[in-house]
Amino acid sequence: MTDPPAPLLVFADDWGRHPSSAQHLVRRLLGRREVVWVNTVGTRPPRLDRATLTRGFEKLREWTGFGVRARHEEQEQSPGMAIPGLSSPRVLAPKMWPSFRSRPARALNRRLLLRALLPVLEALPRPPVVVTTLPLVADLVGRVPAARWVYYCVDDFGVWPGLDGRTMRVMERELVAKVDSVVAVSDTLQAHVATLGKPSHLLTHGVDLDHWTRPVPNALPPPLAGLSDVPKPWVVFWGVVDRRMDLAVVRRLSESLTAGTVVLVGPRDDPDPALLRLPRVTAVPPAAYADLPALASAAAVLVMPYADLPVTRAMQPLKLKEYLATGRPAVVRDLPSTRPWAECCDVADTPERFAEAVGARLRDGLPEGQRAARGRLAAEGWDAKAVEFERWIDGDA
């Protein structure tokens, strides 16, 4: 009789807040191993602005026991994220100082995290495999009982707009030197990790085809019902609206439209103010993951108008394969993550070509060649990705 696999201890974004790649993968491991998920803060330098205050109030509600349960229940009821027969992991929201910039701040957070974690870890049947998507836990390596440490490198946080880049770079270098293994989500991030002295496994993002191809209602769900008055056809982007957006691309796109609207759906994180003042551009709050297929069905074209920046060259957008799975035309920026999928969508490298491609898709729809090429998605499911991920974090390859 084989022993059960070691538990997992995962440091990442807040469980249930949005469907990150780590959450997709871990959900598929819940049926066969115990998981403790740690909601982690401290990636952004504290500021006296609306976003920081809003996030601060969210964490205070979480630390006092309010808000977490409702968010977990919402995710469990979401047909896109729930997997029949599986429950949520045990979620910890330890109190933390919202910065790691100074040595005293790092020491304080180390003490706070150890105080919250050690009683939980001591109750586990055996030391866990620790997986972190964030460099901020570098000071915990060697201080918590662990079978292995794995860095799941999902972004180059050192160049991400709005983050404490200097601190993230320092702590990532320290973390990579200490961990047993690294899994990276893109070739660019593999090269980045190699400069830090470690080889890594490549695991690109997956897609939940069932979620994106199931029938959707004719009417938009209530959270998106306000879009019914927005002129069609819709050219839709969903995701964080921030400084990664290419103002020149969106401006040229808005100028090229003779009808319809560019609809930006998602949280706003300090985007260029001029972006939201463009004609034929409207921004609305984020939609639930469960509602995005209905939004896609109502869209004429899906777009990713990212700028060509160090942060966008390193990232592997979850939405790329999601866009392709919807069956809708897609126009995306020419980036390392999008080039391998160029036969499945339109890849544009200038504002003019981007706008021309959107115009062609509004006029002609999805070309049959692109539709056929999207058959590749059948081999990109999250279930298969999770099997590979589990093998690597356990050190079996």
Tab-separated table of C-alpha atoms in Angstrom:
chain	number	residue	atom	x	y	z
A	1	MET	CA	0.000	0.000	0.000
A	2	THR	CA	1.509	3.319	-1.076
A	3	ASP	CA	1.629	6.259	1.291
A	4	PRO	CA	-0.650	9.194	0.504
A	5	PRO	CA	1.120	12.145	-1.119
A	6	ALA	CA	2.502	14.867	1.100
A	7	PRO	CA	0.151	17.755	1.918
A	8	LEU	CA	0.554	21.011	0.013
A	9	LEU	CA	1.177	24.425	1.552
A	10	VAL	CA	0.528	27.101	-1.082
A	11	PHE	CA	1.387	30.814	-0.846
A	12	ALA	CA	-0.465	32.774	-3.520
A	13	ASP	CA	-3.220	35.238	-4.350
A	14	ASP	CA	-6.404	35.196	-2.262
A	15	TRP	CA	-8.308	31.961	-2.767
A	16	GLY	CA	-11.538	32.585	-4.671
A	17	ARG	CA	-10.752	36.204	-5.533
A	18	HIS	CA	-10.058	35.429	-9.186
A	19	PRO	CA	-9.295	32.201	-11.092
A	20	SER	CA	-5.496	32.265	-11.243
A	21	SER	CA	-3.482	29.438	-12.770
A	22	ALA	CA	-2.432	28.278	-9.291
A	23	GLN	CA	-6.074	27.985	-8.277
A	24	HIS	CA	-6.954	26.036	-11.437
A	25	LEU	CA	-4.123	23.591	-10.772
A	26	VAL	CA	-4.692	23.167	-7.038
A	27	ARG	CA	-8.420	22.576	-7.494
A	28	ARG	CA	-7.538	19.500	-9.502
A	29	LEU	CA	-5.300	18.159	-6.738
A	30	LEU	CA	-7.807	18.541	-3.906
A	31	GLY	CA	-9.273	15.083	-4.390
A	32	ARG	CA	-6.028	13.307	-3.610
A	33	ARG	CA	-4.044	15.455	-1.200
A	34	GLU	CA	-4.585	17.834	1.693
A	35	VAL	CA	-4.035	21.493	0.804
A	36	VAL	CA	-3.437	24.517	3.026
A	37	TRP	CA	-3.700	27.760	1.039
A	38	VAL	CA	-2.202	30.971	2.459
A	39	ASN	CA	-3.573	34.306	1.246
A	40	THR	CA	-0.526	36.554	1.008
A	41	VAL	CA	-0.148	40.353	0.891
A	42	GLY	CA	2.731	42.774	0.550
A	43	THR	CA	3.453	42.910	-3.181
A	44	ARG	CA	2.582	46.606	-3.473
A	45	PRO	CA	4.127	49.544	-1.649
A	46	PRO	CA	1.467	51.074	0.653
A	47	ARG	CA	-0.024	54.281	-0.744
A	48	LEU	CA	-2.727	56.672	0.353
A	49	ASP	CA	-4.964	56.004	-2.628
A	50	ARG	CA	-8.362	54.456	-3.241
A	51	ALA	CA	-7.028	51.108	-4.431
A	52	THR	CA	-4.819	50.659	-1.366
A	53	LEU	CA	-7.614	51.654	1.013
A	54	THR	CA	-10.088	49.313	-0.674
A	55	ARG	CA	-7.643	46.429	-0.517
A	56	GLY	CA	-6.838	47.273	3.091
A	57	PHE	CA	-10.501	47.091	4.086
A	58	GLU	CA	-10.803	43.738	2.275
A	59	LYS	CA	-7.916	42.314	4.289
A	60	LEU	CA	-9.267	43.707	7.565
A	61	ARG	CA	-12.600	41.981	6.917
A	62	GLU	CA	-10.722	38.794	6.103
A	63	TRP	CA	-8.538	38.955	9.211
A	64	THR	CA	-11.582	39.534	11.412
A	65	GLY	CA	-13.410	36.574	9.903
A	66	PHE	CA	-15.850	38.413	7.654
A	67	GLY	CA	-15.895	38.186	3.866
A	68	VAL	CA	-13.824	35.013	3.410
A	69	ARG	CA	-16.670	32.538	3.848
A	70	ALA	CA	-18.920	34.381	1.423
A	71	ARG	CA	-16.209	34.491	-1.214
A	72	HIS	CA	-15.475	30.773	-0.809
A	73	GLU	CA	-19.156	29.904	-1.140
A	74	GLU	CA	-19.424	32.045	-4.245
A	75	GLN	CA	-16.526	30.177	-5.824
A	76	GLU	CA	-17.940	26.783	-4.856
A	77	GLN	CA	-21.206	27.722	-6.559
A	78	SER	CA	-19.438	28.930	-9.695
A	79	PRO	CA	-19.851	26.278	-12.421
A	80	GLY	CA	-16.596	27.375	-13.951
A	81	MET	CA	-14.382	26.886	-10.914
A	82	ALA	CA	-16.157	24.132	-8.985
A	83	ILE	CA	-15.209	20.518	-9.685
A	84	PRO	CA	-17.849	17.962	-8.645
A	85	GLY	CA	-16.972	16.106	-5.458
A	86	LEU	CA	-14.120	18.413	-4.480
A	87	SER	CA	-14.064	20.959	-1.688
A	88	SER	CA	-12.019	24.061	-1.071
A	89	PRO	CA	-8.596	23.832	0.569
A	90	ARG	CA	-8.098	25.011	4.099
A	91	VAL	CA	-7.553	28.753	3.658
A	92	LEU	CA	-5.406	30.796	6.036
A	93	ALA	CA	-5.394	34.591	6.037
A	94	PRO	CA	-2.568	35.442	8.446
A	95	LYS	CA	-2.238	38.999	9.662
A	96	MET	CA	0.690	40.624	7.860
A	97	TRP	CA	2.391	43.985	7.623
A	98	PRO	CA	1.631	45.210	4.067
A	99	SER	CA	5.267	45.681	3.055
A	100	PHE	CA	8.534	43.743	2.889
A	101	ARG	CA	10.673	46.704	1.837
A	102	SER	CA	12.810	47.044	4.988
A	103	ARG	CA	14.606	44.489	7.133
A	104	PRO	CA	12.375	45.261	10.153
A	105	ALA	CA	9.280	44.766	7.966
A	106	ARG	CA	10.613	41.440	6.706
A	107	ALA	CA	11.432	40.310	10.242
A	108	LEU	CA	7.962	41.300	11.461
A	109	ASN	CA	6.239	39.416	8.646
A	110	ARG	CA	8.419	36.385	9.246
A	111	ARG	CA	7.312	36.301	12.884
A	112	LEU	CA	3.641	36.870	12.000
A	113	LEU	CA	3.637	34.140	9.369
A	114	LEU	CA	5.460	31.616	11.543
A	115	ARG	CA	3.074	32.285	14.418
A	116	ALA	CA	0.083	31.576	12.147
A	117	LEU	CA	1.579	28.643	10.247
A	118	LEU	CA	3.504	26.502	12.718
A	119	PRO	CA	0.469	25.234	14.700
A	120	VAL	CA	-1.246	24.264	11.436
A	121	LEU	CA	1.819	22.562	9.992
A	122	GLU	CA	2.539	20.655	13.203
A	123	ALA	CA	-0.965	19.148	12.960
A	124	LEU	CA	-0.361	17.794	9.453
A	125	PRO	CA	0.436	14.079	9.147
A	126	ARG	CA	3.803	14.837	7.513
A	127	PRO	CA	5.796	17.859	6.310
A	128	PRO	CA	4.177	19.477	3.268
A	129	VAL	CA	5.478	20.328	-0.159
A	130	VAL	CA	5.520	24.132	-0.157
A	131	VAL	CA	4.557	25.885	-3.393
A	132	THR	CA	4.776	29.653	-3.697
A	133	THR	CA	3.844	31.948	-6.556
A	134	LEU	CA	5.319	34.927	-4.702
A	135	PRO	CA	8.943	35.697	-3.772
A	136	LEU	CA	7.836	37.266	-0.477
A	137	VAL	CA	8.207	34.048	1.527
A	138	ALA	CA	11.957	33.720	0.947
A	139	ASP	CA	12.571	34.245	4.680
A	140	LEU	CA	10.481	31.168	5.574
A	141	VAL	CA	12.621	28.616	3.734
A	142	GLY	CA	14.321	26.481	6.371
A	143	ARG	CA	12.083	27.872	9.118
A	144	VAL	CA	8.934	25.823	8.467
A	145	PRO	CA	8.852	22.027	8.244
A	146	ALA	CA	8.786	21.121	4.548
A	147	ALA	CA	9.475	18.130	2.341
A	148	ARG	CA	10.322	20.386	-0.611
A	149	TRP	CA	10.109	24.020	-1.667
A	150	VAL	CA	8.858	24.877	-5.173
A	151	TYR	CA	8.685	28.303	-6.818
A	152	TYR	CA	5.827	28.451	-9.323
A	153	CYS	CA	6.987	31.446	-11.380
A	154	VAL	CA	3.914	32.984	-13.014
A	155	ASP	CA	5.109	36.543	-13.709
A	156	ASP	CA	8.146	38.802	-13.556
A	157	PHE	CA	6.930	40.771	-10.548
A	158	GLY	CA	10.018	42.947	-10.617
A	159	VAL	CA	8.683	44.797	-13.679
A	160	TRP	CA	4.933	44.578	-12.958
A	161	PRO	CA	3.306	48.042	-12.869
A	162	GLY	CA	2.329	49.163	-9.391
A	163	LEU	CA	4.260	46.488	-7.501
A	164	ASP	CA	7.245	47.014	-5.214
A	165	GLY	CA	9.635	45.925	-7.938
A	166	ARG	CA	12.892	46.432	-6.057
A	167	THR	CA	11.739	44.320	-3.113
A	168	MET	CA	10.307	41.639	-5.370
A	169	ARG	CA	13.592	41.357	-7.290
A	170	VAL	CA	15.684	41.110	-4.118
A	171	MET	CA	13.461	38.491	-2.516
A	172	GLU	CA	13.040	36.489	-5.721
A	173	ARG	CA	16.805	36.160	-6.077
A	174	GLU	CA	17.001	34.921	-2.474
A	175	LEU	CA	14.076	32.530	-2.933
A	176	VAL	CA	15.344	30.946	-6.151
A	177	ALA	CA	18.695	30.199	-4.504
A	178	LYS	CA	16.929	28.293	-1.703
A	179	VAL	CA	14.129	26.316	-3.399
A	180	ASP	CA	14.388	22.719	-4.587
A	181	SER	CA	12.608	23.280	-7.900
A	182	VAL	CA	11.130	25.965	-10.157
A	183	VAL	CA	8.164	25.685	-12.522
A	184	ALA	CA	7.806	28.598	-14.974
A	185	VAL	CA	4.817	29.418	-17.176
A	186	SER	CA	6.662	30.818	-20.199
A	187	ASP	CA	9.934	30.560	-22.105
A	188	THR	CA	10.672	34.161	-21.154
A	189	LEU	CA	10.284	33.383	-17.464
A	190	GLN	CA	12.421	30.273	-17.848
A	191	ALA	CA	15.183	32.472	-19.247
A	192	HIS	CA	14.627	34.930	-16.396
A	193	VAL	CA	14.961	32.185	-13.761
A	194	ALA	CA	18.093	30.910	-15.504
A	195	THR	CA	19.736	34.296	-14.923
A	196	LEU	CA	19.126	33.665	-11.213
A	197	GLY	CA	21.063	30.419	-11.393
A	198	LYS	CA	18.313	27.791	-11.528
A	199	PRO	CA	16.913	25.534	-14.272
A	200	SER	CA	13.128	25.260	-14.433
A	201	HIS	CA	10.308	23.170	-15.819
A	202	LEU	CA	7.995	24.799	-18.399
A	203	LEU	CA	4.248	24.547	-17.741
A	204	THR	CA	2.156	26.839	-19.911
A	205	HIS	CA	-1.365	27.675	-18.806
A	206	GLY	CA	-4.301	25.407	-19.502
A	207	VAL	CA	-7.958	26.012	-20.327
A	208	ASP	CA	-11.250	24.563	-19.114
A	209	LEU	CA	-12.924	23.770	-22.448
A	210	ASP	CA	-16.180	22.629	-20.852
A	211	HIS	CA	-16.576	25.999	-19.156
A	212	TRP	CA	-16.085	27.992	-22.357
A	213	THR	CA	-18.130	25.814	-24.715
A	214	ARG	CA	-21.249	25.122	-22.632
A	215	PRO	CA	-24.510	26.732	-23.831
A	216	VAL	CA	-25.165	30.212	-22.452
A	217	PRO	CA	-28.465	32.066	-21.976
A	218	ASN	CA	-29.582	34.519	-24.630
A	219	ALA	CA	-29.700	37.357	-22.103
A	220	LEU	CA	-26.675	38.609	-20.227
A	221	PRO	CA	-26.592	37.622	-16.539
A	222	PRO	CA	-27.694	40.349	-14.067
A	223	PRO	CA	-24.169	41.604	-13.213
A	224	LEU	CA	-23.659	42.419	-16.917
A	225	ALA	CA	-27.198	43.562	-17.693
A	226	GLY	CA	-26.073	47.197	-17.641
A	227	LEU	CA	-24.214	46.587	-20.893
A	228	SER	CA	-27.507	46.159	-22.748
A	229	ASP	CA	-27.568	49.902	-23.512
A	230	VAL	CA	-23.997	49.957	-24.845
A	231	PRO	CA	-23.974	50.223	-28.666
A	232	LYS	CA	-23.009	47.041	-30.530
A	233	PRO	CA	-20.977	45.423	-31.971
A	234	TRP	CA	-18.804	44.952	-28.897
A	235	VAL	CA	-15.035	44.615	-29.058
A	236	VAL	CA	-14.352	43.113	-25.643
A	237	PHE	CA	-11.354	42.860	-23.333
A	238	TRP	CA	-11.621	41.248	-19.902
A	239	GLY	CA	-8.956	41.415	-17.228
A	240	VAL	CA	-7.131	44.033	-15.180
A	241	VAL	CA	-7.224	47.453	-16.841
A	242	ASP	CA	-3.837	48.937	-15.978
A	243	ARG	CA	-0.657	50.399	-17.441
A	244	ARG	CA	-0.035	47.262	-19.506
A	245	MET	CA	-2.779	48.453	-21.859
A	246	ASP	CA	-1.452	50.130	-24.999
A	247	LEU	CA	-3.126	53.528	-25.248
A	248	ALA	CA	-2.032	53.944	-28.869
A	249	VAL	CA	-3.637	50.635	-29.871
A	250	VAL	CA	-6.938	51.383	-28.145
A	251	ARG	CA	-6.975	54.941	-29.514
A	252	ARG	CA	-6.437	53.753	-33.081
A	253	LEU	CA	-9.052	51.061	-32.595
A	254	SER	CA	-11.618	53.540	-31.282
A	255	GLU	CA	-10.919	55.889	-34.192
A	256	SER	CA	-11.396	53.085	-36.705
A	257	LEU	CA	-14.840	52.046	-35.482
A	258	THR	CA	-17.819	53.485	-37.326
A	259	ALA	CA	-20.227	51.647	-35.019
A	260	GLY	CA	-20.024	49.740	-31.772
A	261	THR	CA	-17.951	50.002	-28.612
A	262	VAL	CA	-14.667	48.840	-27.143
A	263	VAL	CA	-15.755	47.315	-23.805
A	264	LEU	CA	-13.121	46.920	-21.069
A	265	VAL	CA	-14.386	44.557	-18.371
A	266	GLY	CA	-12.379	44.269	-15.173
A	267	PRO	CA	-10.871	46.023	-12.177
A	268	ARG	CA	-8.994	49.260	-12.809
A	269	ASP	CA	-5.483	49.468	-11.421
A	270	ASP	CA	-4.165	52.940	-12.239
A	271	PRO	CA	-4.686	52.829	-16.029
A	272	ASP	CA	-3.659	55.783	-18.173
A	273	PRO	CA	-6.491	58.286	-17.536
A	274	ALA	CA	-6.634	59.052	-21.267
A	275	LEU	CA	-7.641	55.453	-21.946
A	276	LEU	CA	-11.060	55.876	-20.364
A	277	ARG	CA	-11.708	59.186	-22.120
A	278	LEU	CA	-11.439	57.760	-25.632
A	279	PRO	CA	-14.570	57.832	-27.797
A	280	ARG	CA	-16.362	54.509	-28.239
A	281	VAL	CA	-14.578	53.082	-25.180
A	282	THR	CA	-16.426	52.093	-22.021
A	283	ALA	CA	-15.118	50.426	-18.871
A	284	VAL	CA	-17.288	48.328	-16.550
A	285	PRO	CA	-16.569	46.453	-13.288
A	286	PRO	CA	-15.207	42.911	-13.369
A	287	ALA	CA	-17.483	40.026	-14.309
A	288	ALA	CA	-17.547	36.722	-12.440
A	289	TYR	CA	-15.677	33.880	-14.089
A	290	ALA	CA	-18.985	32.021	-14.451
A	291	ASP	CA	-20.427	34.941	-16.472
A	292	LEU	CA	-17.569	35.381	-18.930
A	293	PRO	CA	-18.811	32.785	-21.479
A	294	ALA	CA	-22.066	34.749	-21.802
A	295	LEU	CA	-20.073	37.960	-22.249
A	296	ALA	CA	-17.947	36.303	-24.937
A	297	SER	CA	-21.046	35.081	-26.728
A	298	ALA	CA	-22.369	38.649	-26.874
A	299	ALA	CA	-19.052	40.016	-28.178
A	300	ALA	CA	-18.218	40.369	-31.857
A	301	VAL	CA	-14.440	40.312	-31.306
A	302	LEU	CA	-12.257	39.631	-28.252
A	303	VAL	CA	-9.055	41.647	-27.944
A	304	MET	CA	-5.831	41.841	-25.930
A	305	PRO	CA	-4.479	45.365	-26.591
A	306	TYR	CA	-1.362	45.040	-24.461
A	307	ALA	CA	1.711	47.196	-24.926
A	308	ASP	CA	5.030	45.572	-25.779
A	309	LEU	CA	6.728	45.878	-22.378
A	310	PRO	CA	9.063	43.728	-20.261
A	311	VAL	CA	6.102	42.686	-18.088
A	312	THR	CA	3.918	41.670	-21.049
A	313	ARG	CA	6.782	39.861	-22.776
A	314	ALA	CA	7.181	37.709	-19.641
A	315	MET	CA	3.538	36.958	-18.918
A	316	GLN	CA	1.392	34.076	-20.106
A	317	PRO	CA	-2.175	35.494	-20.150
A	318	LEU	CA	-4.831	33.022	-19.051
A	319	LYS	CA	-7.296	34.830	-21.273
A	320	LEU	CA	-5.488	33.892	-24.505
A	321	LYS	CA	-6.616	30.257	-24.503
A	322	GLU	CA	-9.939	31.276	-22.951
A	323	TYR	CA	-10.566	33.642	-25.868
A	324	LEU	CA	-9.733	30.897	-28.349
A	325	ALA	CA	-11.981	28.381	-26.580
A	326	THR	CA	-15.038	30.653	-26.882
A	327	GLY	CA	-15.197	30.293	-30.659
A	328	ARG	CA	-15.203	34.073	-31.081
A	329	PRO	CA	-12.726	35.982	-33.291
A	330	ALA	CA	-9.716	37.214	-31.346
A	331	VAL	CA	-7.143	39.906	-32.082
A	332	VAL	CA	-4.097	40.015	-29.794
A	333	ARG	CA	-0.827	41.894	-29.484
A	334	ASP	CA	2.288	40.295	-30.953
A	335	LEU	CA	4.089	38.981	-27.843
A	336	PRO	CA	6.116	35.840	-27.008
A	337	SER	CA	3.031	34.226	-25.453
A	338	THR	CA	0.756	34.901	-28.432
A	339	ARG	CA	3.055	34.044	-31.359
A	340	PRO	CA	2.742	30.252	-30.915
A	341	TRP	CA	-1.023	30.667	-31.420
A	342	ALA	CA	-0.851	32.895	-34.498
A	343	GLU	CA	-2.708	30.368	-36.678
A	344	CYS	CA	-5.672	30.518	-34.260
A	345	CYS	CA	-6.179	34.294	-34.049
A	346	ASP	CA	-4.946	37.584	-35.488
A	347	VAL	CA	-1.595	38.709	-34.031
A	348	ALA	CA	-0.802	42.383	-34.626
A	349	ASP	CA	2.385	44.318	-33.915
A	350	THR	CA	1.275	47.923	-34.531
A	351	PRO	CA	-1.810	50.003	-33.650
A	352	GLU	CA	-2.706	50.233	-37.349
A	353	ARG	CA	-2.524	46.472	-37.930
A	354	PHE	CA	-4.422	45.816	-34.729
A	355	ALA	CA	-7.291	48.079	-35.794
A	356	GLU	CA	-7.295	46.621	-39.325
A	357	ALA	CA	-7.498	43.079	-37.948
A	358	VAL	CA	-10.430	43.977	-35.702
A	359	GLY	CA	-12.177	45.570	-38.654
A	360	ALA	CA	-11.684	42.419	-40.731
A	361	ARG	CA	-13.096	40.205	-37.963
A	362	LEU	CA	-16.097	42.513	-37.487
A	363	ARG	CA	-16.759	42.236	-41.192
A	364	ASP	CA	-15.951	38.593	-41.905
A	365	GLY	CA	-16.138	36.762	-38.579
A	366	LEU	CA	-13.838	33.892	-37.581
A	367	PRO	CA	-11.926	32.415	-40.554
A	368	GLU	CA	-12.414	28.689	-40.990
A	369	GLY	CA	-8.651	28.128	-40.872
A	370	GLN	CA	-8.438	29.745	-37.424
A	371	ARG	CA	-11.422	27.722	-36.223
A	372	ALA	CA	-9.799	24.460	-37.334
A	373	ALA	CA	-6.422	25.408	-35.822
A	374	ARG	CA	-8.066	25.847	-32.418
A	375	GLY	CA	-8.434	22.093	-32.230
A	376	ARG	CA	-5.037	22.260	-30.515
A	377	LEU	CA	-6.834	23.369	-27.361
A	378	ALA	CA	-7.991	19.793	-26.737
A	379	ALA	CA	-4.469	18.999	-25.509
A	380	GLU	CA	-4.326	22.072	-23.211
A	381	GLY	CA	-6.790	21.111	-20.473
A	382	TRP	CA	-6.086	21.927	-16.832
A	383	ASP	CA	-6.468	18.270	-15.819
A	384	ALA	CA	-3.428	17.254	-17.870
A	385	LYS	CA	-1.494	20.323	-16.707
A	386	ALA	CA	-2.200	19.413	-13.081
A	387	VAL	CA	-0.799	15.898	-13.550
A	388	GLU	CA	2.452	17.339	-14.895
A	389	PHE	CA	2.561	20.021	-12.214
A	390	GLU	CA	2.105	17.455	-9.419
A	391	ARG	CA	4.876	15.279	-10.784
A	392	TRP	CA	7.321	18.189	-10.815
A	393	ILE	CA	6.465	19.615	-7.409
A	394	ASP	CA	6.888	16.160	-5.868
A	395	GLY	CA	10.321	15.853	-7.477
A	396	ASP	CA	9.376	12.835	-9.604
A	397	ALA	CA	11.037	14.247	-12.726
